Structures are given as structure tokens and as C-alpha cells.
Short mmCIF file of C-alpha atoms in Angstrom, two decimals:
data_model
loop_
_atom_site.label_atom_id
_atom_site.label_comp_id
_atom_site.label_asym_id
_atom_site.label_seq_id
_atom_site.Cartn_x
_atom_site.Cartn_y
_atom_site.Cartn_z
CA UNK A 974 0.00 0.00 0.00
CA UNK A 975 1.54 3.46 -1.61
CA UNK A 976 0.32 6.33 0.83
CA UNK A 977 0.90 9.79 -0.51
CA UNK A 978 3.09 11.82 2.08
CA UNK A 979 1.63 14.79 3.89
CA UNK A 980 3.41 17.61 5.65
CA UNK A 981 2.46 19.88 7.65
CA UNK A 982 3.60 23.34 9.57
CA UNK A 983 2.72 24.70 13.05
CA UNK A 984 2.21 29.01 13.18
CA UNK A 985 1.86 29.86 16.51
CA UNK A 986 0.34 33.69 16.61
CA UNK A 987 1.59 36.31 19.52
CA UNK A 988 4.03 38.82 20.62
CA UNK A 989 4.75 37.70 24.13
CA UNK A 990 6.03 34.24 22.39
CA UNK A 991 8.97 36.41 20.77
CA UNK A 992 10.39 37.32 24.19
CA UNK A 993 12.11 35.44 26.93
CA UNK A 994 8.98 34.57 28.93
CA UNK A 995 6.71 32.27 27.07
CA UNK A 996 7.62 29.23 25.43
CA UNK A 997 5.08 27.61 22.60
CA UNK A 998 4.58 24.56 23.41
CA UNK A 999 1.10 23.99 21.64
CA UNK A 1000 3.49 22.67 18.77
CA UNK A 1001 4.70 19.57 20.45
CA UNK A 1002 1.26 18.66 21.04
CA UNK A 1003 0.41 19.57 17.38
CA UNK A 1004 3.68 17.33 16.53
CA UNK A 1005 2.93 14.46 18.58
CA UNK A 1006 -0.64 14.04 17.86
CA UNK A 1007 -0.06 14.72 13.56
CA UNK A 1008 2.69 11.96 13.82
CA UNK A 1009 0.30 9.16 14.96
CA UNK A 1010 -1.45 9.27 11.17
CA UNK A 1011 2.31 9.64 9.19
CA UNK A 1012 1.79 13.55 8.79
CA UNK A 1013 5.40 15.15 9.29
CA UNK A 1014 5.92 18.77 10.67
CA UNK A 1015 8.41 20.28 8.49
CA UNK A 1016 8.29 23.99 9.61
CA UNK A 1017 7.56 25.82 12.66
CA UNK A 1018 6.88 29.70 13.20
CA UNK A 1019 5.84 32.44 16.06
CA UNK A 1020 4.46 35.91 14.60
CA UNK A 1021 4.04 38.61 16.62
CA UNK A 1022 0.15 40.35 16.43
CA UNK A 1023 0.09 41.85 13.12
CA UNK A 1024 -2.23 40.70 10.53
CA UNK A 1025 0.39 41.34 7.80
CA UNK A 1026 2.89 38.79 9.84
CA UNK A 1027 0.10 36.11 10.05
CA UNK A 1028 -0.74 36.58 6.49
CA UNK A 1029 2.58 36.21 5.12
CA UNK A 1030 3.08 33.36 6.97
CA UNK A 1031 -0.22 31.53 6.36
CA UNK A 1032 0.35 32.33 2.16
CA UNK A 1033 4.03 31.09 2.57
CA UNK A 1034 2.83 27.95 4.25
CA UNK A 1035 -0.27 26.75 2.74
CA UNK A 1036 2.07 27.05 -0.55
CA UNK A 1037 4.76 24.37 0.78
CA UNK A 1038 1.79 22.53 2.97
CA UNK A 1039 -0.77 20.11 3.56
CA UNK A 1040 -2.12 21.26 6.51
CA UNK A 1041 -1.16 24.39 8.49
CA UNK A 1042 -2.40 24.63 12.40
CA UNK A 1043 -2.36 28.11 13.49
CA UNK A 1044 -3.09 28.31 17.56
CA UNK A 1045 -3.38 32.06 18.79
CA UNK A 1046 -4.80 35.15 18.46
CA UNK A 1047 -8.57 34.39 18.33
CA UNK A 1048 -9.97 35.83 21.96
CA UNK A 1049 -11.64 38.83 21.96
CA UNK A 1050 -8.91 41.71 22.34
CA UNK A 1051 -7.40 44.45 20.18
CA UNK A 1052 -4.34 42.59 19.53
CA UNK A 1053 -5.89 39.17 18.96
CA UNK A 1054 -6.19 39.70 14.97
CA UNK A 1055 -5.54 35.76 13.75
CA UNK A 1056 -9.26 35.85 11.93
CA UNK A 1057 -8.40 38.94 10.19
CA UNK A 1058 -5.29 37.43 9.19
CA UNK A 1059 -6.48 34.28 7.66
CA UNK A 1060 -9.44 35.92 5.96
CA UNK A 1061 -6.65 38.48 4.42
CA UNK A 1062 -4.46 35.24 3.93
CA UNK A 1063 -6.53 33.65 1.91
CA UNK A 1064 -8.48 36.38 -0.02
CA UNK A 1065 -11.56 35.81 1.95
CA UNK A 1066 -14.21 37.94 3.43
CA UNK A 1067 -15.08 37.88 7.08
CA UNK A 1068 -18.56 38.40 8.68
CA UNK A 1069 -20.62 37.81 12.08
CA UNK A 1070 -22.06 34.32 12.71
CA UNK A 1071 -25.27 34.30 14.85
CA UNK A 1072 -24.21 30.54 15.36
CA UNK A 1073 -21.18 31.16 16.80
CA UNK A 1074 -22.83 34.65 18.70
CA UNK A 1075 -25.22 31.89 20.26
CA UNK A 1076 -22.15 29.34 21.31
CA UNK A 1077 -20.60 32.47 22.99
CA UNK A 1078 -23.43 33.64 25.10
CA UNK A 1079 -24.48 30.58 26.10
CA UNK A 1080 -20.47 29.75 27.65
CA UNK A 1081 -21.42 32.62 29.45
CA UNK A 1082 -24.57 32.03 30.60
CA UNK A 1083 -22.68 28.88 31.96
CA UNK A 1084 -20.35 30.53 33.87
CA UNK A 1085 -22.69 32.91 35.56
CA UNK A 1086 -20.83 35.89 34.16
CA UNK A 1087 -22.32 38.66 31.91
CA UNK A 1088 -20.22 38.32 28.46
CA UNK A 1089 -18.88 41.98 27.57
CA UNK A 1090 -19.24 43.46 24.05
CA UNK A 1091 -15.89 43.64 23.08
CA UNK A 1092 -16.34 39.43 22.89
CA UNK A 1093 -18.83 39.47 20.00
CA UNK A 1094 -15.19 40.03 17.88
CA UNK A 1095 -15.21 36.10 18.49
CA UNK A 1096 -18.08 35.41 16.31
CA UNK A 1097 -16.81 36.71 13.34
CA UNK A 1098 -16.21 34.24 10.75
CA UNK A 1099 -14.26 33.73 7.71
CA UNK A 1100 -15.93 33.01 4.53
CA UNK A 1101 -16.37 29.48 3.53
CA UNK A 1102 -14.61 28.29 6.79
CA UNK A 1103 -16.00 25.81 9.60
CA UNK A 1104 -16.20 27.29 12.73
CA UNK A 1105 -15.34 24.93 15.58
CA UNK A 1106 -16.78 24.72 18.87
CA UNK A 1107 -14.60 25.60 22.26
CA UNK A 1108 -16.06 22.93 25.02
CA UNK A 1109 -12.87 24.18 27.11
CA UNK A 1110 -13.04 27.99 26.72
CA UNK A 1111 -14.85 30.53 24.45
CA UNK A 1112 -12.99 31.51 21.71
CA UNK A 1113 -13.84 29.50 19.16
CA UNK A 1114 -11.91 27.90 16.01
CA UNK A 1115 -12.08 28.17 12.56
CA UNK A 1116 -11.25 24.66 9.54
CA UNK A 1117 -10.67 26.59 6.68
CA UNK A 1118 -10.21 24.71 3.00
CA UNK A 1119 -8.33 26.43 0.33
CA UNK A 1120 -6.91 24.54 -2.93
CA UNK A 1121 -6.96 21.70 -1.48
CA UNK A 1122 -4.99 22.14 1.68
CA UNK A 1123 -6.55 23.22 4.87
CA UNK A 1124 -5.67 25.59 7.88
CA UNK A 1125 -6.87 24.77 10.98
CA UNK A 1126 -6.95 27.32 13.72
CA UNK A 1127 -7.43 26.93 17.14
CA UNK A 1128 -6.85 29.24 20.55
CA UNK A 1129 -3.39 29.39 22.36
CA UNK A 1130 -4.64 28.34 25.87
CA UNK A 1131 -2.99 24.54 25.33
CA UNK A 1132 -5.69 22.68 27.25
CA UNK A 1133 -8.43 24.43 24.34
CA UNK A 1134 -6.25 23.87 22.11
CA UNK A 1135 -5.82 19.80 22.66
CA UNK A 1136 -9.57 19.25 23.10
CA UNK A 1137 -10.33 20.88 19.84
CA UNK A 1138 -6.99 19.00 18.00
CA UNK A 1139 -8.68 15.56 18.82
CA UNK A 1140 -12.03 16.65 18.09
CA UNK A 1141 -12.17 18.33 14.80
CA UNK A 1142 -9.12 18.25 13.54
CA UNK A 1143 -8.27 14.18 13.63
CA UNK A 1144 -11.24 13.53 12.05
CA UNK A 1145 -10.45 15.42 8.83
CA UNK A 1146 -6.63 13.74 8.63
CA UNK A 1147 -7.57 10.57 9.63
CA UNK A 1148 -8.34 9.79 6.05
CA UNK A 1149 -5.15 10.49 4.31
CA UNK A 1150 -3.56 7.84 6.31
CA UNK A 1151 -4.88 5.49 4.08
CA UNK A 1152 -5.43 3.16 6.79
CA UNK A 1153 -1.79 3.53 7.72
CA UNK A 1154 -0.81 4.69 10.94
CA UNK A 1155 2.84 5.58 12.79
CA UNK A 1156 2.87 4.52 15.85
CA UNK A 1157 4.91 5.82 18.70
CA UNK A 1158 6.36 4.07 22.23
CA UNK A 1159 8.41 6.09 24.47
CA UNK A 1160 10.56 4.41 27.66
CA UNK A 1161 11.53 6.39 30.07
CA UNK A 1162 15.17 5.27 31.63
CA UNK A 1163 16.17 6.59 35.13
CA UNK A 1164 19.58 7.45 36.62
CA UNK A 1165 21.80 6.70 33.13
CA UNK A 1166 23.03 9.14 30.74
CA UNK A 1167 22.50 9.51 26.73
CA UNK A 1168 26.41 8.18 25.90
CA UNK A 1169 25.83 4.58 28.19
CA UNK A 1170 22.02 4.43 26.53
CA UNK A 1171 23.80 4.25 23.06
CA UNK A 1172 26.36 2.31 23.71
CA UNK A 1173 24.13 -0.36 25.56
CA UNK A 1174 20.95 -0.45 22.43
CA UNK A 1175 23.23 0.39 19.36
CA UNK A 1176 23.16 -3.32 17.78
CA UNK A 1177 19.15 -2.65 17.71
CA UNK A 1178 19.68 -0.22 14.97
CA UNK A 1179 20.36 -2.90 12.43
CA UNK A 1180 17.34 -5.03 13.35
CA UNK A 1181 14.78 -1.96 13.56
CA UNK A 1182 16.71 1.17 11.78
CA UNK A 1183 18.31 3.67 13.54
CA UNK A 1184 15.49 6.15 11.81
CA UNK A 1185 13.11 4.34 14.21
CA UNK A 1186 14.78 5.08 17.47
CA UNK A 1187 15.21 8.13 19.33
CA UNK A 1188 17.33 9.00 22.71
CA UNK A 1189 16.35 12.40 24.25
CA UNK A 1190 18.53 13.15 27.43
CA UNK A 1191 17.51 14.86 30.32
CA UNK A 1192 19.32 15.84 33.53
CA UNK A 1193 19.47 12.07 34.59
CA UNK A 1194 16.04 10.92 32.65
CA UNK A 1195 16.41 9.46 28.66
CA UNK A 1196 13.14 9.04 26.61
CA UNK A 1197 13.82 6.36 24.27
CA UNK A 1198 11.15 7.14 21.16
CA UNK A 1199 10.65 3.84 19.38
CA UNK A 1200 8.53 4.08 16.07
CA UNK A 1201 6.96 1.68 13.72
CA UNK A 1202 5.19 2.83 10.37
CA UNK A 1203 2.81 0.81 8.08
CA UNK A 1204 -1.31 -0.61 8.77
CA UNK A 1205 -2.25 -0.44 12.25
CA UNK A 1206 -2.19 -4.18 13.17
CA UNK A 1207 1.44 -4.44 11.61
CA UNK A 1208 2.84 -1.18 13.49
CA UNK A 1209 1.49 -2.31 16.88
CA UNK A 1210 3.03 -5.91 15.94
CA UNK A 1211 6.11 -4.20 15.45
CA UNK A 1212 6.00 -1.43 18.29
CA UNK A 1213 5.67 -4.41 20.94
CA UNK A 1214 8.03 -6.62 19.41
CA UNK A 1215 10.86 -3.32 19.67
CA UNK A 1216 9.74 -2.44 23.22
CA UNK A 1217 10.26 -6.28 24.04
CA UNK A 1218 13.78 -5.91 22.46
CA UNK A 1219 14.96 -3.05 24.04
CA UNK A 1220 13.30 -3.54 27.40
CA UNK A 1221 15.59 -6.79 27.27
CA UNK A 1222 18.96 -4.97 26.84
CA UNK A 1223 18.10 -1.70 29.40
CA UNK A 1224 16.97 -3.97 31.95
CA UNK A 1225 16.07 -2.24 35.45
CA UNK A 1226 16.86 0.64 33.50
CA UNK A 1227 13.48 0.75 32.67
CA UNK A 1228 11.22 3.36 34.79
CA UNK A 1229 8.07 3.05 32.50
CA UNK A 1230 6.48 3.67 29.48
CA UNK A 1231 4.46 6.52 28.01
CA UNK A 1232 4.70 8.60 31.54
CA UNK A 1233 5.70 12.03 31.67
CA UNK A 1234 8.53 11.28 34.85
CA UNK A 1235 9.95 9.74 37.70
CA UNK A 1236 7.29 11.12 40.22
CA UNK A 1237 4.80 9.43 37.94
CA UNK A 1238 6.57 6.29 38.41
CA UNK A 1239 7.23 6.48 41.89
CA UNK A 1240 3.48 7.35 43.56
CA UNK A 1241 2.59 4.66 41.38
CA UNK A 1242 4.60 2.19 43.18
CA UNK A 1243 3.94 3.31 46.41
CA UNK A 1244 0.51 3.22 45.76
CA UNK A 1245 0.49 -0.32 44.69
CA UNK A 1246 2.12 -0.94 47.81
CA UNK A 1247 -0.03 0.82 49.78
CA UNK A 1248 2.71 2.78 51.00
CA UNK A 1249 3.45 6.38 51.63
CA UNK A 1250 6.32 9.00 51.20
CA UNK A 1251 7.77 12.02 52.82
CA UNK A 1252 10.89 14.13 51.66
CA UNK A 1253 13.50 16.29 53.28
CA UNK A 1254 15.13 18.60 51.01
CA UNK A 1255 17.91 20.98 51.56
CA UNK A 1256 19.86 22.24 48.03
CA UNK A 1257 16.69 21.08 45.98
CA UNK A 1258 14.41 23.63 47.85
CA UNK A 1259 11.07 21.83 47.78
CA UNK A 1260 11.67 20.55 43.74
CA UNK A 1261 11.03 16.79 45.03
CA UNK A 1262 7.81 17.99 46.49
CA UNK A 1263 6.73 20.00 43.55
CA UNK A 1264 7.55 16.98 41.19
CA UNK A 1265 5.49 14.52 43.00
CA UNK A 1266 2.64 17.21 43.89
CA UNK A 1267 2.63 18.19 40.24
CA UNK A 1268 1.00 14.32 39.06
CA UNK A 1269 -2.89 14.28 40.35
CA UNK A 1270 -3.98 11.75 42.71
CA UNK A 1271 -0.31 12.30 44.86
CA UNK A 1272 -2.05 13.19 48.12
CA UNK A 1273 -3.05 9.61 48.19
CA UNK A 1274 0.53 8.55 49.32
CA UNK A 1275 2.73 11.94 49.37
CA UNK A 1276 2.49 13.20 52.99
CA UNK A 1277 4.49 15.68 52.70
CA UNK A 1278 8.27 17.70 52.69
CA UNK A 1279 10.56 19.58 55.03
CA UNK A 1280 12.66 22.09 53.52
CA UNK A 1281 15.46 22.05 55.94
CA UNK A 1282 17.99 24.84 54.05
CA UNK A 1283 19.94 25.94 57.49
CA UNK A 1284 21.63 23.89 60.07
CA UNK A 1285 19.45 24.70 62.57
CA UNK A 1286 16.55 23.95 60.29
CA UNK A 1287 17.99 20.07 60.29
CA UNK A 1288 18.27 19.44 63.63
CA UNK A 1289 14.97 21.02 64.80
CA UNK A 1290 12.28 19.87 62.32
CA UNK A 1291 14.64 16.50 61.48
CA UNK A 1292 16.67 15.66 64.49
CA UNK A 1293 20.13 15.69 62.92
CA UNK A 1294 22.19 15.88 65.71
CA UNK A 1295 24.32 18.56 66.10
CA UNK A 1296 27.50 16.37 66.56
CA UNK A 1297 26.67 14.80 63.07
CA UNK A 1298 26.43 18.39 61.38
CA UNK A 1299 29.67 19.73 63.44
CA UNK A 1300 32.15 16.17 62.40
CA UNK A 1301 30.56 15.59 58.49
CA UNK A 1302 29.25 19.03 57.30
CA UNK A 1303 25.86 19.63 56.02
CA UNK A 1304 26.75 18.51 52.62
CA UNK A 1305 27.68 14.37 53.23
CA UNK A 1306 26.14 11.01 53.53
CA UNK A 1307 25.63 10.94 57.13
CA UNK A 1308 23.52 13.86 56.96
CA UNK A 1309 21.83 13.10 53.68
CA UNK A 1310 20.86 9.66 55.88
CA UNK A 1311 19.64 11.53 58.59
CA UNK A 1312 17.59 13.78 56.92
CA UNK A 1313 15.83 10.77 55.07
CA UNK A 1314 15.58 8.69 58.25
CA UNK A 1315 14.32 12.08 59.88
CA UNK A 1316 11.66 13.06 57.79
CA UNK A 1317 10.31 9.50 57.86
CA UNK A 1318 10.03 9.46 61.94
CA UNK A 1319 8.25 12.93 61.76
CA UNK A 1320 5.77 12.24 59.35
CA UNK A 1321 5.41 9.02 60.08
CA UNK A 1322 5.75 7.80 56.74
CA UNK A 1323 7.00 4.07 55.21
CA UNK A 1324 9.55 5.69 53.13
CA UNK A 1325 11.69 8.90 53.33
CA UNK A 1326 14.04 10.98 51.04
CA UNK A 1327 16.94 13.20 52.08
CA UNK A 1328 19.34 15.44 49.83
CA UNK A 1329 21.64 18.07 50.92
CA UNK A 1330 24.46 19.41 48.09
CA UNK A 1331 26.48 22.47 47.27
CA UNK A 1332 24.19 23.88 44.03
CA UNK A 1333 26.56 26.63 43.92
CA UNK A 1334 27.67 28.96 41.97
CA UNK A 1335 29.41 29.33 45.39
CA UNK A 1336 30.15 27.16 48.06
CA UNK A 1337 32.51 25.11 46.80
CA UNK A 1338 36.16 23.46 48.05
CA UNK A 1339 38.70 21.61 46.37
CA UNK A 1340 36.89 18.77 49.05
CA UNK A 1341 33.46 19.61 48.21
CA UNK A 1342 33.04 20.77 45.17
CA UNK A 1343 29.88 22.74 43.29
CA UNK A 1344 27.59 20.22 42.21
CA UNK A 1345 28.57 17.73 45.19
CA UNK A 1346 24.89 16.14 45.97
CA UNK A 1347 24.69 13.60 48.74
CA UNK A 1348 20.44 11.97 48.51
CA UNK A 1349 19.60 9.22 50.66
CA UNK A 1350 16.19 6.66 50.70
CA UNK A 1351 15.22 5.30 54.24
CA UNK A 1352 12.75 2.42 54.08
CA UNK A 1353 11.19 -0.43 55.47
CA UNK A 1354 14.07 -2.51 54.86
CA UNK A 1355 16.84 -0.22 55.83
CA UNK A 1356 18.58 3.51 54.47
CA UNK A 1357 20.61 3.91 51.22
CA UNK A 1358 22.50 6.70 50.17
CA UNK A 1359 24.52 7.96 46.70
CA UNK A 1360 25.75 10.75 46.08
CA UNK A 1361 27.36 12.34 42.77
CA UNK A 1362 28.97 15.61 41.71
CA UNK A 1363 27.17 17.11 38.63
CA UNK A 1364 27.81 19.71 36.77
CA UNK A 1365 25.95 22.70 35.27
CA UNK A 1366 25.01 25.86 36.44
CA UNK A 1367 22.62 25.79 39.92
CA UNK A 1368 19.45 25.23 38.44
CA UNK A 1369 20.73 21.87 35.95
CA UNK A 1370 22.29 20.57 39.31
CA UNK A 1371 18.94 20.52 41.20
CA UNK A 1372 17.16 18.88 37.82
CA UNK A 1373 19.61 16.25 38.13
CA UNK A 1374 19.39 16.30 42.08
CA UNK A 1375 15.84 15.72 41.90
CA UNK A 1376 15.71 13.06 39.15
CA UNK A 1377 18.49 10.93 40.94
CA UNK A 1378 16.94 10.89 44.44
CA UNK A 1379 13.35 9.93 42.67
CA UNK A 1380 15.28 7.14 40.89
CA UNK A 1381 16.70 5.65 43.73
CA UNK A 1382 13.66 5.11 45.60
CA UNK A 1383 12.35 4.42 42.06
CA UNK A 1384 14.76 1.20 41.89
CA UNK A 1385 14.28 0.73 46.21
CA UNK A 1386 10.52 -0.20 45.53
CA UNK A 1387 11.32 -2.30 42.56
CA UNK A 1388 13.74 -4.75 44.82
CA UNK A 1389 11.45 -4.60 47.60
CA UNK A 1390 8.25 -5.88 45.81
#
């Protein structure tokens, strides 16, 4: 089966995206979810708000493209001008929909709220284009079809923005797969670096094409991307028969698949266990605790964290003892023990997680270098400690803090099942 190849681009419409402040990240989602049906992104944009920008950019890309998503630009303020822009774009006219009026007022209505004048500028539509419903939000979209190629706009907010991708976009590209699908599988290694990955899965590449296989590193975290192309039943055939490969050669190396992180990985085993967790954190400054807090459903085993910076901090809400602090230093295994051990006894938790390092940029000695982390795991079964000295500037050295304490208890609950 010959299926025609389709590219695509992302445009992603507003001025704050050209400074140092906002990322878009709308276009990973865009990415990701175009890939499942063989659809390649081959360009990528951000235009400030200015209808000649957008236009430029939507003529220049529906020239080269199949399909050109435009998030962005479609609430109901002076500078949100993306309708204006596709309507000028494409040669088109735009007008007021009463539909779209009604879909408005009605999100309204739901909220309780009185909707303001100014967002009537929402229900303007472009001529000949589909508006699309906003379950999420209330600035609607707009499928547009022009010579054969379509643009597909949606707003910026990303949670809008996925809801709509699934629902009215997929359905229109769903077809020009043919019945042929790409099909995606991402592990997720803990505690090993990009260089040992590599080395341990290169022989794969012969077997499943190194095309097929992707390694993206991470502060102590590598997503391995495996892929497999062709009709569904034969790609998920394949995709099971890779992960089965590699999962062989990484071993315990192995954290999960299709999860966003470690914390995922961790409440999961605790709560299979039925177990809980507390942290004590000194150089990561509560990042543990954010990590875990940031997956839904953590409160179930996450009690809580201490964030013991000071030396007085550690022996009053953890017990170090003072003797401990005076012969080691803050920054060493014994303390990075007692801190775990600590925060376990307080909070009366099964397991416990301590980490205390020099994050720098100052600090330092020739004995205890910047990037010196000491992170300990206290248990059921006893206390375990590691400790590393990574470099970067302070805020890579509490990324890779945080990921190697997580893995360790990560790899504790594994042995102890």
C-alpha cells in the first residue's frame, strides 16, 4: 500500500512568544498528535500580532503545505487579529455568525458571568470556513479549505487547544492515512546518561533502523522514542516486538512507558504498595515535592516535605544531631541519611528521602566541590544513600538532584516488591 506523504507546519500567533517569557509549546502537542497518522511537521513559526505577519506566513505555508495549524490570536482583544489574518491570507471575506454569537453567550450564561461586548469580535467568521466549537473555553476555532490544503486554527490556551486538536481536527486527517498509521512508544530510563544508553541499544539499529529510534537526554532521565510505520495491526506488531527488544537490553533501567517522569513512576509504586512518602530537602528547595505534587492523585501517598535549608533547620524539624552536622558538614552522607531517616520518623511515613548538596555557583572546596549532591532513601528494609557531583550551572544541578533521588527510591521499591 503506496500512501501519498503529507506535511504539515505549526504558526503559533503572539508577541509575548517572541520574548524570553513564554515558550510555545502547543506545537509539540500539534507534533505528537499529527505523527500518529504519518503527517510530518516540516516547519515551525511564532508571529508577533500583526495581521500582515500572520498573512505572510499563512500564504508562505499553505504554498509548501498540507495542513497548516495556526493556535493564537482568536480571543476577543485588540491585539488578537488571527481571523483577520487568515481571511486576508486567503483572499476571503469575514462576517458575524449568529451561530457562533449563540455558542458564545451561552459559555457565558454557563459561567454565571455577563459576556462583555468587546467578545462578540469572536463570532466573526471567515468566509467558507467551519467554525469549531470551544467545550474548554470561548474563543472558538475556525477549519478553513483552500486549494486543497486546509488551515486549521485553534486558541493558544494549550488545554483548548488539545480538546479541539482531537475533536475536529483528527477527524479530517484521519483519512489520508490510508489506513496507515505511525505509531509511537516512548521508555523512560532513570539514573543513566545519553552516551551509556547508546552504547548499551546500538546493535538494535540494524534489526529496527536507527530512523526508528530516538534518545532524548535529560538531567538524569532518557526518553527512548521507538517508532513503527505501516497498517495499524502491523505497526502495533512491530512497536511491541521493539519495546520487548529493548526492554531486554536496558533492563532495570526501565522506569516506565508513556509517563511524563519519575514522580509518575514512583506514587505509582507506592501506591500499589499501599505505601506512603515524605521528603527532606535541603539544596533542591522543595523541587522533590513539587515533582510529585505536580502528578494528580499524589495526596493519596505523598504526605508531605521539610525544607530544611539551614543547620538549625535540620536538627529542629529533622533531628540531625548537632555532633553529626559539626564532624561531616551539612553537605555528606551521614547527613543526607539523617535527613531521610528524619523526615520519615516525623511524618510518620513508610519511606523517606533526604538530599543536601552544594548547588553553587558558590560554596565550593577543592573537598566539596559545586555540584557535590549527597540523597539518601530510608525504608522499610533499611537507608541507602549515593551521592554524585554534577555539573551545570545551579538550576541543571537541582534537575539532576531531583531526578536521581526519585530514581533511587524508584529502583528501592522495585527490589522490595
Amino acid at each position: 500500500m503506496v500512501v501519498e506523504r503529507r506535511t504539515a507546519a505549526c504558526l503559533a500567533v503572539g508577541s509575548e512568544l517572541l520574548g524570553d517569557r513564554r515558550l510555545d509549546s502547543n506545537s509539540l502537542t500539534i507534533t505528537r498528535t499529527l505523527a500518529r497518522y504519518g503527517i510530518t511537521v516540516e516547519e515551525k513559526r511564532v508571529a508577533g500580532d500583526s495581521v500582515d505577519q500572520v498573512a505572510t506566513a499563512i500564504r508562505e505555508m499553505t504554498s509548501r503545505h498540507d495542513l497548516v495549524v495556526v493556535t493564537g490570536g482568536l480571543g476577543p482583544t485588540a491585539d488578537d487579529i488571527t481571523r483577520d489574518a487568515v481571511a486576508e491570507a486567503l483572499g476571503r471575506s469575514i462576517e458575524p455568525s449568529a451561530e457562533v454569537e449563540g455558542w458564545i453567550r451561552k459559555r457565558y450564561r454557563d459561567l454565571g458571568r455577563r459576556m462583555p461586548d468587546v467578545c462578540l469580535d469572536m463570532a466573526r467568521v471567515v468566509e467558507g470556513s467551519r467554525p469549531l466549537r470551544n467545550d474548554r473555553g470561548s474563543a472558538p476555532g475556525l477549519l478553513v479549505e483552500t486549494h486543497g490544503r486546509i488551515v486549521a486554527v485553534f486558541p493558544g490556551v494549550p488545554w483548548e487547544m488539545e480538546g479541539m486538536l482531537e475533536t475536529d481536527l483528527v477527524p479530517e486527517i484521519a483519512a489520508w492515512s490510508g489506513g496507515a498509521a505511525k505509531i509511537s512508544r516512548i521508555l523512560l530510563l532513570g539514573g543513566v546518561v545519553e552516551s551509556d544508553t547508546e552504547d548499551k541499544i546500538r546493535h538494535l539499529y540494524d534489526r529496527f533502523g536507527r530512523e526508528n529510534v530516538t534518545i532524548l537526554a535529560s538531567f538524569g532521565v532518557v526518553r527512548l522514542v521507538l517508532s513503527a510505520e505501516g497498517d495499524e495491526a502491523a505497526a502495533r506488531r512491530r512497536i511491541q516486538t521493539m519495546e520487548a527488544a529493548f526492554r531486554e537490553v536496558l533492563g532495570d533501567d526501565v522506569a516506565g512507558v508513556d509517563i511524563d517522569g519519575l514522580a509518575e513512576v514512583v506514587l505509582e509504586g507506592l501506591r500499589r504498595r499501599g505505601q506512603t512518602l515524605a521528603t527532606a530537602e535541603s539544596c533542591t528547595g522543595g523541587l522533590i515535592s513539587a515533582d510529585l505534587t505536580d502528578v494528580p492523585g499524589a495526596s493519596e501517598v505523598f504526605l508531605g516535605g521539610i525544607v530544611s535549608y539551614s543547620n538549625d533547620a535540620k536538627e529542629g524539624l529533622l533531628g540531625v544531631e548537632h555532633e553529626t552536622l559539626v564532624a561531616h558538614g551539612a553537605v555528606s552522607e551521614e547527613v543526607a541519611l539523617s535527613m531521610a531517616g528524619g523526615v520519615r520518623e516525623r511524618l510518620a511515613a513508610d519511606w523517606g528521602i533526604g538530599i543536601t548538596g552544594i548547588a553553587g555557583p558558590g560554596g565550593g572546596t577543592a573537598e566539596k566541590p559545586v555540584g557535590l549532591v549527597h540523597w539518601a532513601v530510608a525504608g522499610p528494609t533499611g537507608v541507602e544513600a549515593r551521592h554524585r557531583v554534577f555539573l551545570g550551572d545551579r538550576s541543571i544541578i537541582r534537575r539532576w538532584s531531583v531526578n536521581a533521588a526519585l530514581d533511587l527510591l524508584r529502583r528501592r521499591l522495585d527490589a522490595d516488591r
